[in-house]
Amino acid sequence: MDIELQIVLISIIAMIGIVGMPLYAFWMLWKKSGDAKHAQEKQQHRHQHS
């Protein structure tokens, strides 16, 4: 493999790791905290439609 290609791949992986991990952790926390609220909202919407 070319050195330049390795640098590009490493930089892409690093960017995904640096940006992706906090977003993933934040999404997981938001999903857990929002599950109860979303469940209630879905039930209310179902009752309204039916």
PDB file of N, CA and C in Angstrom:
ATOM      1  N   MET A   1       0.840  -1.194   0.000  1.00  0.00           N
ATOM      2  CA  MET A   1       0.000   0.000   0.000  1.00  0.00           C
ATOM      3  C   MET A   1       0.879   1.249   0.000  1.00  0.00           C
ATOM      4  N   ASP A   2       0.375   2.311  -0.614  1.00  0.00           N
ATOM      5  CA  ASP A   2       1.117   3.572  -0.618  1.00  0.00           C
ATOM      6  C   ASP A   2       1.024   4.242   0.744  1.00  0.00           C
ATOM      7  N   ILE A   3       2.057   4.971   1.110  1.00  0.00           N
ATOM      8  CA  ILE A   3       2.062   5.684   2.388  1.00  0.00           C
ATOM      9  C   ILE A   3       0.948   6.723   2.413  1.00  0.00           C
ATOM     10  N   GLU A   4       0.751   7.416   1.282  1.00  0.00           N
ATOM     11  CA  GLU A   4      -0.293   8.448   1.233  1.00  0.00           C
ATOM     12  C   GLU A   4      -1.666   7.825   1.472  1.00  0.00           C
ATOM     13  N   LEU A   5      -1.906   6.657   0.870  1.00  0.00           N
ATOM     14  CA  LEU A   5      -3.200   5.998   1.036  1.00  0.00           C
ATOM     15  C   LEU A   5      -3.405   5.597   2.492  1.00  0.00           C
ATOM     16  N   GLN A   6      -2.365   5.105   3.136  1.00  0.00           N
ATOM     17  CA  GLN A   6      -2.473   4.741   4.551  1.00  0.00           C
ATOM     18  C   GLN A   6      -2.791   5.972   5.399  1.00  0.00           C
ATOM     19  N   ILE A   7      -2.132   7.093   5.098  1.00  0.00           N
ATOM     20  CA  ILE A   7      -2.383   8.326   5.857  1.00  0.00           C
ATOM     21  C   ILE A   7      -3.834   8.761   5.687  1.00  0.00           C
ATOM     22  N   VAL A   8      -4.330   8.676   4.454  1.00  0.00           N
ATOM     23  CA  VAL A   8      -5.720   9.080   4.199  1.00  0.00           C
ATOM     24  C   VAL A   8      -6.676   8.173   4.960  1.00  0.00           C
ATOM     25  N   LEU A   9      -6.450   6.861   4.898  1.00  0.00           N
ATOM     26  CA  LEU A   9      -7.332   5.919   5.593  1.00  0.00           C
ATOM     27  C   LEU A   9      -7.286   6.155   7.100  1.00  0.00           C
ATOM     28  N   ILE A  10      -6.089   6.344   7.638  1.00  0.00           N
ATOM     29  CA  ILE A  10      -5.953   6.568   9.083  1.00  0.00           C
ATOM     30  C   ILE A  10      -6.656   7.862   9.484  1.00  0.00           C
ATOM     31  N   SER A  11      -6.505   8.896   8.667  1.00  0.00           N
ATOM     32  CA  SER A  11      -7.124  10.177   8.999  1.00  0.00           C
ATOM     33  C   SER A  11      -8.651  10.058   8.958  1.00  0.00           C
ATOM     34  N   ILE A  12      -9.177   9.309   7.965  1.00  0.00           N
ATOM     35  CA  ILE A  12     -10.627   9.115   7.869  1.00  0.00           C
ATOM     36  C   ILE A  12     -11.128   8.346   9.084  1.00  0.00           C
ATOM     37  N   ILE A  13     -10.422   7.259   9.437  1.00  0.00           N
ATOM     38  CA  ILE A  13     -10.820   6.456  10.589  1.00  0.00           C
ATOM     39  C   ILE A  13     -10.753   7.297  11.862  1.00  0.00           C
ATOM     40  N   ALA A  14      -9.721   8.116  11.975  1.00  0.00           N
ATOM     41  CA  ALA A  14      -9.569   8.960  13.163  1.00  0.00           C
ATOM     42  C   ALA A  14     -10.723   9.962  13.249  1.00  0.00           C
ATOM     43  N   MET A  15     -11.085  10.580  12.126  1.00  0.00           N
ATOM     44  CA  MET A  15     -12.176  11.544  12.122  1.00  0.00           C
ATOM     45  C   MET A  15     -13.486  10.867  12.522  1.00  0.00           C
ATOM     46  N   ILE A  16     -13.734   9.674  11.952  1.00  0.00           N
ATOM     47  CA  ILE A  16     -14.965   8.948  12.281  1.00  0.00           C
ATOM     48  C   ILE A  16     -14.978   8.613  13.772  1.00  0.00           C
ATOM     49  N   GLY A  17     -13.816   8.197  14.307  1.00  0.00           N
ATOM     50  CA  GLY A  17     -13.745   7.843  15.720  1.00  0.00           C
ATOM     51  C   GLY A  17     -13.951   9.056  16.611  1.00  0.00           C
ATOM     52  N   ILE A  18     -13.289  10.162  16.295  1.00  0.00           N
ATOM     53  CA  ILE A  18     -13.357  11.363  17.126  1.00  0.00           C
ATOM     54  C   ILE A  18     -14.764  11.964  17.079  1.00  0.00           C
ATOM     55  N   VAL A  19     -15.355  12.002  15.895  1.00  0.00           N
ATOM     56  CA  VAL A  19     -16.672  12.624  15.751  1.00  0.00           C
ATOM     57  C   VAL A  19     -17.785  11.628  16.063  1.00  0.00           C
ATOM     58  N   GLY A  20     -17.583  10.377  15.666  1.00  0.00           N
ATOM     59  CA  GLY A  20     -18.653   9.383  15.760  1.00  0.00           C
ATOM     60  C   GLY A  20     -18.909   8.903  17.174  1.00  0.00           C
ATOM     61  N   MET A  21     -17.853   8.679  17.949  1.00  0.00           N
ATOM     62  CA  MET A  21     -18.045   8.117  19.286  1.00  0.00           C
ATOM     63  C   MET A  21     -18.883   9.027  20.178  1.00  0.00           C
ATOM     64  N   PRO A  22     -18.572  10.343  20.290  1.00  0.00           N
ATOM     65  CA  PRO A  22     -19.419  11.223  21.106  1.00  0.00           C
ATOM     66  C   PRO A  22     -20.856  11.288  20.595  1.00  0.00           C
ATOM     67  N   LEU A  23     -21.021  11.335  19.272  1.00  0.00           N
ATOM     68  CA  LEU A  23     -22.373  11.370  18.708  1.00  0.00           C
ATOM     69  C   LEU A  23     -23.113  10.090  19.046  1.00  0.00           C
ATOM     70  N   TYR A  24     -22.423   8.935  18.933  1.00  0.00           N
ATOM     71  CA  TYR A  24     -23.041   7.642  19.236  1.00  0.00           C
ATOM     72  C   TYR A  24     -23.435   7.572  20.712  1.00  0.00           C
ATOM     73  N   ALA A  25     -22.523   8.003  21.601  1.00  0.00           N
ATOM     74  CA  ALA A  25     -22.804   7.979  23.038  1.00  0.00           C
ATOM     75  C   ALA A  25     -23.975   8.914  23.353  1.00  0.00           C
ATOM     76  N   PHE A  26     -23.965  10.115  22.771  1.00  0.00           N
ATOM     77  CA  PHE A  26     -25.043  11.080  22.998  1.00  0.00           C
ATOM     78  C   PHE A  26     -26.375  10.528  22.497  1.00  0.00           C
ATOM     79  N   TRP A  27     -26.342   9.856  21.314  1.00  0.00           N
ATOM     80  CA  TRP A  27     -27.561   9.285  20.730  1.00  0.00           C
ATOM     81  C   TRP A  27     -28.115   8.178  21.622  1.00  0.00           C
ATOM     82  N   MET A  28     -27.215   7.335  22.147  1.00  0.00           N
ATOM     83  CA  MET A  28     -27.651   6.244  23.021  1.00  0.00           C
ATOM     84  C   MET A  28     -28.300   6.809  24.277  1.00  0.00           C
ATOM     85  N   LEU A  29     -27.666   7.829  24.893  1.00  0.00           N
ATOM     86  CA  LEU A  29     -28.226   8.427  26.106  1.00  0.00           C
ATOM     87  C   LEU A  29     -29.570   9.084  25.803  1.00  0.00           C
ATOM     88  N   TRP A  30     -29.658   9.810  24.662  1.00  0.00           N
ATOM     89  CA  TRP A  30     -30.895  10.493  24.288  1.00  0.00           C
ATOM     90  C   TRP A  30     -32.000   9.477  24.019  1.00  0.00           C
ATOM     91  N   LYS A  31     -31.619   8.353  23.372  1.00  0.00           N
ATOM     92  CA  LYS A  31     -32.602   7.316  23.060  1.00  0.00           C
ATOM     93  C   LYS A  31     -33.136   6.694  24.350  1.00  0.00           C
ATOM     94  N   LYS A  32     -32.231   6.397  25.303  1.00  0.00           N
ATOM     95  CA  LYS A  32     -32.660   5.787  26.565  1.00  0.00           C
ATOM     96  C   LYS A  32     -33.574   6.737  27.324  1.00  0.00           C
ATOM     97  N   SER A  33     -33.201   8.013  27.404  1.00  0.00           N
ATOM     98  CA  SER A  33     -33.980   8.984  28.172  1.00  0.00           C
ATOM     99  C   SER A  33     -35.299   9.288  27.466  1.00  0.00           C
ATOM    100  N   GLY A  34     -35.343   9.116  26.145  1.00  0.00           N
ATOM    101  CA  GLY A  34     -36.541   9.460  25.385  1.00  0.00           C
ATOM    102  C   GLY A  34     -37.465   8.290  25.131  1.00  0.00           C
ATOM    103  N   ASP A  35     -37.048   7.062  25.491  1.00  0.00           N
ATOM    104  CA  ASP A  35     -37.883   5.893  25.195  1.00  0.00           C
ATOM    105  C   ASP A  35     -39.247   5.999  25.869  1.00  0.00           C
ATOM    106  N   ALA A  36     -39.257   6.342  27.150  1.00  0.00           N
ATOM    107  CA  ALA A  36     -40.520   6.404  27.892  1.00  0.00           C
ATOM    108  C   ALA A  36     -41.434   7.466  27.277  1.00  0.00           C
ATOM    109  N   LYS A  37     -40.881   8.652  26.996  1.00  0.00           N
ATOM    110  CA  LYS A  37     -41.687   9.738  26.434  1.00  0.00           C
ATOM    111  C   LYS A  37     -42.245   9.331  25.066  1.00  0.00           C
ATOM    112  N   HIS A  38     -41.391   8.734  24.215  1.00  0.00           N
ATOM    113  CA  HIS A  38     -41.833   8.339  22.879  1.00  0.00           C
ATOM    114  C   HIS A  38     -42.908   7.262  22.974  1.00  0.00           C
ATOM    115  N   ALA A  39     -42.767   6.347  23.912  1.00  0.00           N
ATOM    116  CA  ALA A  39     -43.755   5.276  24.069  1.00  0.00           C
ATOM    117  C   ALA A  39     -45.110   5.877  24.422  1.00  0.00           C
ATOM    118  N   GLN A  40     -45.105   6.841  25.359  1.00  0.00           N
ATOM    119  CA  GLN A  40     -46.358   7.477  25.748  1.00  0.00           C
ATOM    120  C   GLN A  40     -46.956   8.231  24.566  1.00  0.00           C
ATOM    121  N   GLU A  41     -46.107   8.948  23.816  1.00  0.00           N
ATOM    122  CA  GLU A  41     -46.600   9.722  22.667  1.00  0.00           C
ATOM    123  C   GLU A  41     -47.208   8.791  21.617  1.00  0.00           C
ATOM    124  N   LYS A  42     -46.541   7.658  21.347  1.00  0.00           N
ATOM    125  CA  LYS A  42     -47.064   6.706  20.356  1.00  0.00           C
ATOM    126  C   LYS A  42     -48.422   6.172  20.793  1.00  0.00           C
ATOM    127  N   GLN A  43     -48.556   5.827  22.080  1.00  0.00           N
ATOM    128  CA  GLN A  43     -49.829   5.304  22.572  1.00  0.00           C
ATOM    129  C   GLN A  43     -50.918   6.358  22.422  1.00  0.00           C
ATOM    130  N   GLN A  44     -50.604   7.612  22.763  1.00  0.00           N
ATOM    131  CA  GLN A  44     -51.587   8.681  22.647  1.00  0.00           C
ATOM    132  C   GLN A  44     -51.998   8.861  21.190  1.00  0.00           C
ATOM    133  N   HIS A  45     -51.021   8.862  20.281  1.00  0.00           N
ATOM    134  CA  HIS A  45     -51.334   9.046  18.867  1.00  0.00           C
ATOM    135  C   HIS A  45     -52.178   7.895  18.341  1.00  0.00           C
ATOM    136  N   ARG A  46     -51.871   6.675  18.764  1.00  0.00           N
ATOM    137  CA  ARG A  46     -52.660   5.521  18.326  1.00  0.00           C
ATOM    138  C   ARG A  46     -54.104   5.648  18.801  1.00  0.00           C
ATOM    139  N   HIS A  47     -54.292   6.085  20.052  1.00  0.00           N
ATOM    140  CA  HIS A  47     -55.638   6.226  20.580  1.00  0.00           C
ATOM    141  C   HIS A  47     -56.390   7.314  19.824  1.00  0.00           C
ATOM    142  N   GLN A  48     -55.696   8.383  19.468  1.00  0.00           N
ATOM    143  CA  GLN A  48     -56.355   9.471  18.737  1.00  0.00           C
ATOM    144  C   GLN A  48     -56.781   9.004  17.351  1.00  0.00           C
ATOM    145  N   HIS A  49     -55.894   8.262  16.661  1.00  0.00           N
ATOM    146  CA  HIS A  49     -56.213   7.830  15.299  1.00  0.00           C
ATOM    147  C   HIS A  49     -57.321   6.776  15.305  1.00  0.00           C
ATOM    148  N   SER A  50     -57.311   5.871  16.291  1.00  0.00           N
ATOM    149  CA  SER A  50     -58.265   4.755  16.290  1.00  0.00           C
ATOM    150  C   SER A  50     -59.584   5.126  16.944  1.00  0.00           C
TER     151      SER A  50
END
